[in-house]
Amino acid sequence: MPVEGSPGAARGSGGRDDGRPGDGPGAAPADPLLQERFDATIAGNQRIEPRDWMPDGYRKTLIRQIAQHAHSEIIGMQPEGEWITRAPSLRRKAILFAKVQDEAGHGLYLYSAAETLGADRADLTERLIEGRQKYSSIFNYPTASYADVGVIGWFVDGAAICNQVPLCRSSYGPYARAMVRVCKEESFHQRQGYELLMTMMRGTDAQRAMVQDAVDRWWWPSLMMFGPPDGDSPNSARSMAWKIKRHSNDELRQRFVDMTVPQAERLGVVLPDPELRWNEERGRHDFGTPDWSELQRVISGDGPLNTERVARRRTAHEDGAWVREAATAHAAKQAARAGQAAREQEGVGV
Ligand SMILES: [Fe+2]
Ligand SMILES: [Fe+2]
């Protein structure tokens, strides 16, 4: 179990962990000063670092969130990756290649961040391919045309920006720092998507219809990416009190809608929500309610492509076994050589 025996953790033994901020493991850290120091660090908007003492609930919540985030980046390579061989030009192929590779990099930063909490990367991958750990619901939808590449960049990477920019101020240092670079790359992803759609909208009627069709299919699933409404998201309040998460699901969803509506107008597409309108009083857009039963179905494994996405990840993992074995053998050989050289050096010194 990765959560147990984590490095740098001074733990209490047993006891309750109801997850309230301020509760240490068993509500009794070896030294009450540790809890006090942790609380003061959070209250002062400072960062918790891997060597610092932290409550078990904080560590477990972070491992779960970072692992789900990492899995989403890696599974998220699939819907668009399928279009690399079918890109309409060399330029589009190079852009898409770069984007999909970036997502792999995001996954790797995040698995590394989880490792600083004592998680084991191989164990997290096992959990993903055995269906015991989740990833973002959005990647279980199919990509029907090249316009989907543009709409994913615009909506899905746009939603990722709304979610991740506040995470640059997350209370856990390694997670927050990983987000800084990730957000810069997400911004490129969003722009390439929007630019592709702009190009298609200047094209033929058929191209414009492809864009509108992709917008119609991806709009509601994109709104669902922010998670259930605040009232049905019991863990959110705890994550916000720990400053892991800085805004509620509904607030982030609202920001996404407010950001996207003027972009849709400029592009010349219609967002498929008859209730969408500007609310002068609130200074924000009103919008309809996503089908939460659909989100429930997709996150519980019954989305259009859940089985295929996980199966593909499992095959890729199994196909890569020889690479991991070779890398491990190479690292052992290098370490043995370095040890031998050090011993010889000592021998010379004597
Ligand atoms: Fe990403
Ligand atoms: Fe991205």
Short mmCIF file of C-alpha atoms and ligand atoms in Angstrom, two decimals:
data_model
loop_
_atom_site.label_atom_id
_atom_site.label_comp_id
_atom_site.label_asym_id
_atom_site.label_seq_id
_atom_site.Cartn_x
_atom_site.Cartn_y
_atom_site.Cartn_z
CA MET A 1 0.00 0.00 0.00
CA PRO A 2 1.61 3.22 -1.08
CA VAL A 3 -0.11 5.33 1.51
CA GLU A 4 1.46 3.46 4.38
CA GLY A 5 5.09 3.89 5.22
CA SER A 6 5.31 7.16 3.34
CA PRO A 7 8.60 8.97 3.64
CA GLY A 8 8.93 11.84 6.01
CA ALA A 9 5.69 11.19 7.81
CA ALA A 10 5.62 11.25 11.57
CA ARG A 11 2.46 9.30 12.27
CA GLY A 12 0.22 8.66 15.18
CA SER A 13 -1.05 5.13 15.60
CA GLY A 14 -4.64 4.33 14.79
CA GLY A 15 -7.51 6.46 15.98
CA ARG A 16 -10.03 8.34 13.96
CA ASP A 17 -9.52 10.17 10.72
CA ASP A 18 -12.73 11.93 9.89
CA GLY A 19 -10.79 14.10 7.55
CA ARG A 20 -11.57 17.42 9.12
CA PRO A 21 -8.81 19.90 8.53
CA GLY A 22 -6.79 20.09 11.67
CA ASP A 23 -7.09 16.39 12.43
CA GLY A 24 -3.84 14.51 12.34
CA PRO A 25 -3.55 10.75 12.01
CA GLY A 26 -5.50 9.49 14.97
CA ALA A 27 -5.89 13.18 15.84
CA ALA A 28 -2.70 12.64 17.83
CA PRO A 29 0.51 13.41 16.02
CA ALA A 30 3.61 12.33 17.91
CA ASP A 31 4.12 15.99 18.71
CA PRO A 32 1.10 18.34 18.90
CA LEU A 33 3.39 21.04 17.60
CA LEU A 34 3.44 19.23 14.25
CA GLN A 35 -0.29 19.65 13.80
CA GLU A 36 -0.04 23.25 14.90
CA ARG A 37 2.73 23.92 12.43
CA PHE A 38 0.73 22.24 9.64
CA ASP A 39 -2.38 24.31 10.43
CA ALA A 40 -0.34 27.50 10.55
CA THR A 41 1.29 26.69 7.21
CA ILE A 42 -2.13 26.21 5.58
CA ALA A 43 -3.60 29.30 7.26
CA GLY A 44 -0.64 31.41 6.13
CA ASN A 45 -0.96 30.25 2.50
CA GLN A 46 2.49 28.68 2.67
CA ARG A 47 3.38 25.38 1.03
CA ILE A 48 3.49 21.92 2.56
CA GLU A 49 6.58 20.08 1.28
CA PRO A 50 7.23 16.31 1.11
CA ARG A 51 9.38 16.23 4.26
CA ASP A 52 6.83 18.13 6.35
CA TRP A 53 4.49 16.33 8.70
CA MET A 54 0.95 16.18 7.34
CA PRO A 55 -2.32 14.56 8.49
CA ASP A 56 -3.13 11.18 6.95
CA GLY A 57 -6.36 12.50 5.44
CA TYR A 58 -4.47 15.29 3.66
CA ARG A 59 -1.93 12.82 2.27
CA LYS A 60 -4.60 10.35 1.12
CA THR A 61 -6.76 13.05 -0.46
CA LEU A 62 -3.76 14.40 -2.36
CA ILE A 63 -2.63 10.98 -3.57
CA ARG A 64 -6.14 10.24 -4.82
CA GLN A 65 -6.52 13.60 -6.55
CA ILE A 66 -3.05 13.64 -8.11
CA ALA A 67 -3.37 10.00 -9.26
CA GLN A 68 -6.74 10.68 -10.89
CA HIS A 69 -5.27 13.74 -12.53
CA ALA A 70 -2.25 11.76 -13.81
CA HIS A 71 -4.50 8.98 -15.14
CA SER A 72 -6.65 11.58 -16.93
CA GLU A 73 -3.61 13.02 -18.71
CA ILE A 74 -2.50 9.56 -19.87
CA ILE A 75 -5.95 8.25 -20.89
CA GLY A 76 -6.59 11.69 -22.42
CA MET A 77 -3.94 10.92 -25.05
CA GLN A 78 -6.24 8.36 -26.66
CA PRO A 79 -9.23 10.27 -28.11
CA GLU A 80 -7.02 12.64 -30.09
CA GLY A 81 -4.09 10.24 -30.55
CA GLU A 82 -6.36 8.26 -32.85
CA TRP A 83 -6.32 11.19 -35.29
CA ILE A 84 -2.55 11.64 -35.61
CA THR A 85 -2.36 9.33 -38.65
CA ARG A 86 -5.38 11.03 -40.19
CA ALA A 87 -4.37 14.67 -39.71
CA PRO A 88 -5.30 16.74 -42.81
CA SER A 89 -1.82 18.27 -43.26
CA LEU A 90 1.77 17.95 -42.04
CA ARG A 91 1.31 21.12 -39.96
CA ARG A 92 -1.78 19.76 -38.21
CA LYS A 93 -0.02 16.45 -37.63
CA ALA A 94 3.00 18.16 -36.01
CA ILE A 95 0.73 20.25 -33.77
CA LEU A 96 -1.35 17.26 -32.69
CA PHE A 97 1.75 15.14 -32.09
CA ALA A 98 3.22 17.86 -29.86
CA LYS A 99 -0.03 18.18 -27.94
CA VAL A 100 -0.48 14.48 -27.30
CA GLN A 101 3.16 14.21 -26.19
CA ASP A 102 2.61 17.12 -23.79
CA GLU A 103 -0.24 15.16 -22.18
CA ALA A 104 2.13 12.22 -21.61
CA GLY A 105 4.56 14.65 -19.96
CA HIS A 106 1.78 16.01 -17.72
CA GLY A 107 0.98 12.47 -16.61
CA LEU A 108 4.64 11.84 -15.76
CA TYR A 109 5.04 15.07 -13.71
CA LEU A 110 1.93 14.13 -11.79
CA TYR A 111 2.97 10.54 -11.06
CA SER A 112 6.25 12.01 -9.78
CA ALA A 113 4.32 14.42 -7.54
CA ALA A 114 2.32 11.45 -6.17
CA GLU A 115 5.59 9.62 -5.48
CA THR A 116 6.73 12.47 -3.23
CA LEU A 117 3.78 11.51 -0.99
CA GLY A 118 4.94 7.90 -0.80
CA ALA A 119 2.73 6.51 -3.59
CA ASP A 120 4.15 3.87 -5.89
CA ARG A 121 3.76 4.54 -9.61
CA ALA A 122 3.39 0.87 -10.57
CA ASP A 123 0.67 0.49 -7.95
CA LEU A 124 -1.21 3.54 -9.28
CA THR A 125 -1.07 2.13 -12.82
CA GLU A 126 -2.42 -1.20 -11.54
CA ARG A 127 -5.30 0.61 -9.88
CA LEU A 128 -6.12 2.39 -13.15
CA ILE A 129 -6.08 -0.70 -15.35
CA GLU A 130 -8.02 -2.74 -12.82
CA GLY A 131 -10.70 -0.02 -12.70
CA ARG A 132 -10.06 0.76 -9.02
CA GLN A 133 -9.04 4.37 -9.62
CA LYS A 134 -10.87 6.87 -11.78
CA TYR A 135 -9.94 9.37 -14.48
CA SER A 136 -11.83 12.25 -16.02
CA SER A 137 -15.21 11.25 -17.47
CA ILE A 138 -14.64 13.32 -20.62
CA PHE A 139 -12.15 10.90 -22.17
CA ASN A 140 -14.77 8.17 -22.45
CA TYR A 141 -16.47 9.92 -25.37
CA PRO A 142 -15.62 9.10 -29.01
CA THR A 143 -13.96 11.46 -31.50
CA ALA A 144 -16.03 11.43 -34.69
CA SER A 145 -14.18 13.86 -36.98
CA TYR A 146 -11.12 16.13 -37.11
CA ALA A 147 -13.31 18.96 -35.83
CA ASP A 148 -13.35 17.03 -32.53
CA VAL A 149 -9.61 17.69 -32.19
CA GLY A 150 -10.36 21.42 -32.35
CA VAL A 151 -13.31 21.26 -29.97
CA ILE A 152 -11.38 19.15 -27.45
CA GLY A 153 -8.60 21.74 -27.49
CA TRP A 154 -11.07 24.59 -27.07
CA PHE A 155 -13.45 23.02 -24.49
CA VAL A 156 -11.52 20.25 -22.73
CA ASP A 157 -8.17 22.00 -22.49
CA GLY A 158 -10.06 25.23 -21.73
CA ALA A 159 -11.82 23.48 -18.85
CA ALA A 160 -8.46 22.06 -17.75
CA ILE A 161 -7.11 25.63 -17.60
CA CYS A 162 -10.05 26.77 -15.43
CA ASN A 163 -9.42 23.82 -13.11
CA GLN A 164 -5.64 23.94 -13.04
CA VAL A 165 -4.72 27.62 -12.87
CA PRO A 166 -6.02 27.82 -9.27
CA LEU A 167 -4.09 24.58 -8.52
CA CYS A 168 -0.85 26.53 -9.12
CA ARG A 169 -1.65 27.94 -5.64
CA SER A 170 -2.48 24.55 -4.15
CA SER A 171 -1.08 24.01 -0.65
CA TYR A 172 1.08 21.01 -1.62
CA GLY A 173 4.35 22.30 -3.12
CA PRO A 174 5.20 19.61 -5.71
CA TYR A 175 1.62 19.58 -7.07
CA ALA A 176 1.45 23.37 -7.31
CA ARG A 177 4.82 23.60 -9.07
CA ALA A 178 3.92 20.87 -11.58
CA MET A 179 0.78 22.86 -12.44
CA VAL A 180 2.73 25.96 -13.43
CA ARG A 181 4.37 24.26 -16.40
CA VAL A 182 1.30 22.17 -17.19
CA CYS A 183 -0.86 25.31 -17.44
CA LYS A 184 1.51 26.96 -19.90
CA GLU A 185 1.18 23.92 -22.15
CA GLU A 186 -2.61 23.72 -21.69
CA SER A 187 -2.81 27.26 -22.93
CA PHE A 188 -1.07 26.21 -26.18
CA HIS A 189 -3.48 23.27 -26.43
CA GLN A 190 -6.49 25.52 -26.15
CA ARG A 191 -5.16 27.97 -28.73
CA GLN A 192 -4.31 25.29 -31.29
CA GLY A 193 -7.85 23.93 -30.94
CA TYR A 194 -9.47 27.33 -31.35
CA GLU A 195 -7.23 28.21 -34.30
CA LEU A 196 -8.12 24.92 -36.02
CA LEU A 197 -11.84 25.69 -35.56
CA MET A 198 -11.40 29.26 -36.85
CA THR A 199 -9.76 27.81 -39.97
CA MET A 200 -12.57 25.31 -40.48
CA MET A 201 -15.22 28.01 -39.99
CA ARG A 202 -13.63 29.99 -42.84
CA GLY A 203 -13.89 26.89 -45.06
CA THR A 204 -16.86 25.14 -46.67
CA ASP A 205 -20.42 24.61 -45.40
CA ALA A 206 -19.51 20.99 -44.73
CA GLN A 207 -16.58 22.05 -42.54
CA ARG A 208 -18.76 24.51 -40.60
CA ALA A 209 -21.32 21.75 -40.07
CA MET A 210 -18.57 19.45 -38.72
CA VAL A 211 -17.55 22.11 -36.20
CA GLN A 212 -21.14 22.71 -35.04
CA ASP A 213 -21.73 18.96 -34.74
CA ALA A 214 -18.61 18.55 -32.57
CA VAL A 215 -19.66 21.53 -30.40
CA ASP A 216 -23.12 19.93 -29.93
CA ARG A 217 -21.60 16.63 -28.79
CA TRP A 218 -18.85 17.98 -26.50
CA TRP A 219 -20.55 20.91 -24.75
CA TRP A 220 -22.46 19.05 -22.02
CA PRO A 221 -19.75 16.46 -21.28
CA SER A 222 -17.31 19.39 -20.95
CA LEU A 223 -19.52 21.05 -18.31
CA MET A 224 -19.59 17.70 -16.48
CA MET A 225 -15.78 17.72 -16.27
CA PHE A 226 -16.03 20.05 -13.26
CA GLY A 227 -17.74 17.30 -11.29
CA PRO A 228 -21.15 17.09 -9.63
CA PRO A 229 -22.89 20.20 -8.27
CA ASP A 230 -21.47 21.52 -4.99
CA GLY A 231 -24.30 20.03 -2.94
CA ASP A 232 -23.37 16.52 -4.14
CA SER A 233 -19.63 16.91 -3.77
CA PRO A 234 -18.93 16.14 -0.09
CA ASN A 235 -15.12 15.92 -0.44
CA SER A 236 -14.86 19.38 -2.03
CA ALA A 237 -15.33 21.33 1.21
CA ARG A 238 -12.58 19.37 2.91
CA SER A 239 -10.17 19.86 -0.01
CA MET A 240 -10.97 23.57 -0.01
CA ALA A 241 -10.34 23.89 3.74
CA TRP A 242 -6.94 22.26 3.18
CA LYS A 243 -6.39 24.64 0.24
CA ILE A 244 -5.69 21.69 -2.06
CA LYS A 245 -8.62 22.95 -4.11
CA ARG A 246 -9.27 26.70 -4.24
CA HIS A 247 -12.75 26.99 -5.83
CA SER A 248 -15.92 24.88 -5.83
CA ASN A 249 -17.06 22.78 -8.81
CA ASP A 250 -19.95 25.16 -9.56
CA GLU A 251 -17.74 28.25 -9.41
CA LEU A 252 -15.24 26.70 -11.85
CA ARG A 253 -18.07 25.61 -14.17
CA GLN A 254 -19.44 29.16 -14.15
CA ARG A 255 -16.01 30.59 -14.99
CA PHE A 256 -15.72 28.17 -17.91
CA VAL A 257 -19.13 29.17 -19.30
CA ASP A 258 -18.37 32.90 -18.93
CA MET A 259 -15.02 32.44 -20.69
CA THR A 260 -16.41 30.29 -23.52
CA VAL A 261 -19.60 32.13 -24.54
CA PRO A 262 -17.86 35.14 -26.18
CA GLN A 263 -15.40 32.78 -27.87
CA ALA A 264 -18.34 30.84 -29.38
CA GLU A 265 -19.86 34.09 -30.68
CA ARG A 266 -16.59 35.08 -32.32
CA LEU A 267 -16.29 31.64 -33.87
CA GLY A 268 -19.88 31.69 -35.16
CA VAL A 269 -21.13 28.51 -33.50
CA VAL A 270 -24.18 28.01 -31.28
CA LEU A 271 -23.73 26.44 -27.86
CA PRO A 272 -26.52 23.81 -27.52
CA ASP A 273 -28.25 25.25 -24.44
CA PRO A 274 -31.56 27.12 -24.87
CA GLU A 275 -31.28 28.42 -21.29
CA LEU A 276 -27.92 30.08 -21.86
CA ARG A 277 -28.17 33.86 -21.46
CA TRP A 278 -26.41 36.82 -19.88
CA ASN A 279 -27.71 37.70 -16.43
CA GLU A 280 -27.24 41.44 -15.99
CA GLU A 281 -27.81 41.32 -12.23
CA ARG A 282 -25.27 38.61 -11.54
CA GLY A 283 -22.87 39.85 -14.19
CA ARG A 284 -22.52 36.23 -15.30
CA HIS A 285 -24.24 33.79 -17.65
CA ASP A 286 -27.18 31.63 -16.63
CA PHE A 287 -27.11 28.19 -18.15
CA GLY A 288 -28.99 24.88 -18.17
CA THR A 289 -28.40 21.84 -15.99
CA PRO A 290 -26.21 19.03 -17.30
CA ASP A 291 -27.66 15.52 -17.21
CA TRP A 292 -26.12 14.41 -13.92
CA SER A 293 -27.35 10.85 -14.38
CA GLU A 294 -25.17 10.66 -17.51
CA LEU A 295 -22.14 11.81 -15.48
CA GLN A 296 -22.92 9.14 -12.86
CA ARG A 297 -23.11 6.47 -15.55
CA VAL A 298 -19.84 7.53 -17.19
CA ILE A 299 -17.83 7.80 -13.97
CA SER A 300 -19.12 4.45 -12.76
CA GLY A 301 -17.67 2.80 -15.89
CA ASP A 302 -20.66 2.80 -18.23
CA GLY A 303 -19.73 5.58 -20.65
CA PRO A 304 -19.51 5.10 -24.43
CA LEU A 305 -15.84 4.01 -24.43
CA ASN A 306 -14.78 3.23 -20.84
CA THR A 307 -13.97 -0.40 -21.60
CA GLU A 308 -11.96 0.42 -24.73
CA ARG A 309 -9.95 3.20 -23.06
CA VAL A 310 -8.88 1.05 -20.11
CA ALA A 311 -8.22 -2.01 -22.31
CA ARG A 312 -5.96 0.06 -24.55
CA ARG A 313 -4.05 1.37 -21.53
CA ARG A 314 -3.65 -2.17 -20.20
CA THR A 315 -2.29 -3.42 -23.54
CA ALA A 316 0.16 -0.51 -23.76
CA HIS A 317 1.32 -1.25 -20.20
CA GLU A 318 1.83 -4.95 -20.95
CA ASP A 319 3.60 -4.20 -24.23
CA GLY A 320 5.98 -1.91 -22.33
CA ALA A 321 7.03 -4.57 -19.78
CA TRP A 322 10.30 -5.32 -21.62
CA VAL A 323 11.23 -1.63 -21.66
CA ARG A 324 10.76 -1.38 -17.89
CA GLU A 325 12.80 -4.57 -17.36
CA ALA A 326 15.61 -3.33 -19.62
CA ALA A 327 15.66 0.09 -17.93
CA THR A 328 15.80 -1.53 -14.48
CA ALA A 329 18.66 -3.84 -15.55
CA HIS A 330 20.53 -0.89 -17.09
CA ALA A 331 20.12 1.21 -13.93
CA ALA A 332 21.40 -1.70 -11.79
CA LYS A 333 24.43 -2.10 -14.06
CA GLN A 334 25.18 1.63 -13.91
CA ALA A 335 24.90 1.62 -10.11
CA ALA A 336 27.21 -1.40 -9.86
CA ARG A 337 29.77 0.32 -12.10
CA ALA A 338 29.59 3.52 -10.10
CA GLY A 339 30.09 1.52 -6.90
CA GLN A 340 33.08 -0.29 -8.39
CA ALA A 341 34.64 3.00 -9.55
CA ALA A 342 34.17 4.51 -6.08
CA ARG A 343 35.85 1.51 -4.46
CA GLU A 344 38.78 1.69 -6.89
CA GLN A 345 39.14 5.41 -6.18
CA GLU A 346 39.31 4.69 -2.47
CA GLY A 347 41.89 1.98 -3.15
CA VAL A 348 44.02 4.51 -5.04
CA GLY A 349 43.66 7.00 -2.22
CA VAL A 350 45.04 4.50 0.30
FE FE B 1 -2.72 18.05 -19.91
FE FE B 2 -3.97 19.56 -22.66
#
